[in-house]
């Protein structure tokens, strides 16, 4: 590691607003996209499993995590803009800040307002029955029938299966 350097207040403000916060917002945006993709998969699997309570609860928690990540991206974008505006105002009203600004690395002096991180889209709540919409929908698997409901059919199937098995054995 290099020697620690002292940073002036103006340098800290511009570094945070132009580099650190935008980088953090980009990471949160990517993470939100990853969470969204996993939630879609979990939602389909939950539907195929008949939407058991535990999977629906996990979808609800996942939705909450996604919403927090999404709001974090928005907050970091806003904080970065506010940090730069504060630094600009500080530089405009304080001679020492102007002097410090003139000694900054060129990228902090000349970098424009950073591009805001992409805000993940709003995500509908996923705890309901089934998954997806339109052609990509996965209906919820219905609860199985009680064993007594199809007992006769199962017995008949078993008898037919035994009969067919014996017939195949006789054929050789």
XYZ file of C-alpha atoms in Angstrom:
172
model
C 0.000 0.000 0.000
C 1.113 3.537 -0.716
C 1.633 6.179 1.875
C -1.568 7.649 3.269
C -2.361 11.049 1.866
C -4.292 13.846 3.417
C -7.349 14.977 1.565
C -8.879 18.406 1.802
C -12.560 18.796 2.463
C -13.203 19.843 -1.130
C -11.338 16.801 -2.429
C -13.389 14.504 -0.222
C -16.629 16.076 -1.397
C -15.767 15.764 -5.097
C -14.324 12.259 -4.697
C -17.482 11.111 -2.941
C -19.841 12.804 -5.406
C -18.022 11.994 -8.627
C -16.508 8.580 -7.891
C -17.462 6.761 -4.702
C -21.240 7.270 -4.660
C -21.760 6.654 -8.393
C -19.671 3.460 -8.149
C -21.719 2.275 -5.167
C -24.970 3.098 -7.006
C -23.796 1.077 -10.025
C -23.004 -1.902 -7.789
C -26.416 -1.706 -6.117
C -28.139 -1.450 -9.494
C -26.354 -4.579 -10.731
C -27.170 -6.408 -7.509
C -30.838 -5.444 -7.839
C -30.832 -6.892 -11.360
C -29.349 -10.136 -10.038
C -31.973 -10.314 -7.274
C -34.751 -9.634 -9.776
C -33.634 -12.527 -11.979
C -33.467 -14.913 -9.048
C -36.909 -13.811 -7.857
C -38.380 -14.623 -11.267
C -36.903 -18.125 -11.066
C -38.107 -18.605 -7.492
C -41.576 -17.370 -8.455
C -41.855 -19.985 -11.227
C -40.579 -22.735 -8.952
C -43.039 -21.684 -6.255
C -45.910 -21.877 -8.755
C -44.824 -25.332 -9.894
C -44.668 -26.453 -6.263
C -48.214 -25.222 -5.642
C -47.192 -21.909 -4.016
C -46.325 -23.267 -0.558
C -46.300 -20.682 2.233
C -42.528 -20.830 2.780
C -41.783 -20.007 -0.862
C -44.377 -17.227 -0.883
C -42.749 -15.799 2.254
C -39.342 -15.987 0.581
C -40.751 -14.118 -2.422
C -42.094 -11.418 -0.099
C -38.707 -11.040 1.590
C -37.019 -10.979 -1.817
C -39.393 -8.238 -2.974
C -38.513 -6.207 0.117
C -34.772 -6.667 -0.491
C -35.213 -5.626 -4.131
C -37.182 -2.519 -3.095
C -34.428 -1.549 -0.638
C -31.732 -1.979 -3.307
C -33.791 0.046 -5.780
C -34.288 2.846 -3.270
C -30.571 2.707 -2.439
C -29.704 3.397 -6.082
C -32.055 6.385 -6.131
C -30.652 7.703 -2.835
C -27.025 7.335 -3.936
C -27.749 9.085 -7.243
C -29.372 11.966 -5.350
C -26.621 12.085 -2.724
C -23.893 12.233 -5.387
C -25.605 15.174 -7.088
C -26.076 16.938 -3.747
C -22.460 16.312 -2.775
C -21.186 17.905 -5.985
C -23.528 20.886 -5.647
C -22.319 21.349 -2.062
C -18.685 21.194 -3.174
C -19.370 23.670 -6.008
C -21.018 26.068 -3.571
C -18.212 25.624 -1.040
C -15.652 26.387 -3.757
C -17.630 29.428 -4.909
C -17.880 30.948 -1.420
C -14.558 30.019 0.216
C -11.091 31.089 -0.950
C -9.331 28.180 0.805
C -11.692 25.751 -0.951
C -10.916 27.424 -4.308
C -7.195 27.089 -3.620
C -7.634 23.425 -2.658
C -9.758 22.844 -5.767
C -6.986 24.226 -7.991
C -4.598 21.614 -6.544
C -6.959 18.668 -7.182
C -6.280 15.938 -9.701
C -7.550 17.066 -13.094
C -10.246 14.387 -13.238
C -11.898 15.775 -10.108
C -11.693 19.315 -11.479
C -12.968 18.584 -14.958
C -15.180 15.509 -14.617
C -18.760 16.520 -15.257
C -21.623 15.505 -13.043
C -21.449 11.700 -13.123
C -24.001 9.699 -15.024
C -26.624 8.510 -12.606
C -26.733 4.741 -12.107
C -29.620 3.025 -13.834
C -32.539 2.786 -11.436
C -33.960 -0.748 -11.504
C -37.584 -0.884 -12.650
C -40.399 -1.186 -10.196
C -41.098 -4.862 -9.461
C -44.619 -6.124 -8.826
C -45.189 -8.127 -5.671
C -44.672 -11.832 -6.361
C -46.365 -13.558 -3.433
C -49.597 -14.415 -5.306
C -50.540 -17.707 -6.904
C -48.842 -18.600 -10.174
C -45.960 -16.814 -11.844
C -45.498 -14.438 -14.745
C -47.976 -13.000 -17.174
C -49.173 -13.678 -20.691
C -47.401 -16.353 -22.713
C -44.722 -16.736 -20.052
C -47.091 -17.473 -17.179
C -46.778 -20.528 -14.984
C -50.035 -21.488 -13.278
C -49.937 -22.667 -9.714
C -49.904 -26.445 -9.410
C -53.157 -27.473 -7.761
C -53.176 -29.311 -4.460
C -53.212 -33.082 -4.937
C -56.410 -35.025 -4.427
C -56.848 -36.978 -1.230
C -55.866 -40.659 -1.653
C -59.486 -41.724 -1.203
C -60.593 -39.665 -4.215
C -58.720 -41.730 -6.784
C -58.309 -45.010 -4.888
C -60.385 -47.027 -7.365
C -58.468 -45.658 -10.352
C -55.110 -46.451 -8.710
C -56.194 -50.023 -7.940
C -57.358 -50.522 -11.502
C -54.074 -49.101 -12.834
C -52.112 -51.432 -10.567
C -54.092 -54.490 -11.688
C -53.614 -53.540 -15.350
C -49.911 -53.035 -14.760
C -49.530 -56.453 -13.069
C -51.513 -58.105 -15.851
C -49.343 -56.457 -18.522
C -46.171 -57.408 -16.660
C -47.211 -61.093 -16.460
C -48.126 -61.048 -20.134
C -44.695 -59.663 -21.057
C -42.982 -62.334 -18.930
C -44.876 -65.096 -20.737
C -43.794 -63.723 -24.103
C -40.232 -64.135 -23.043
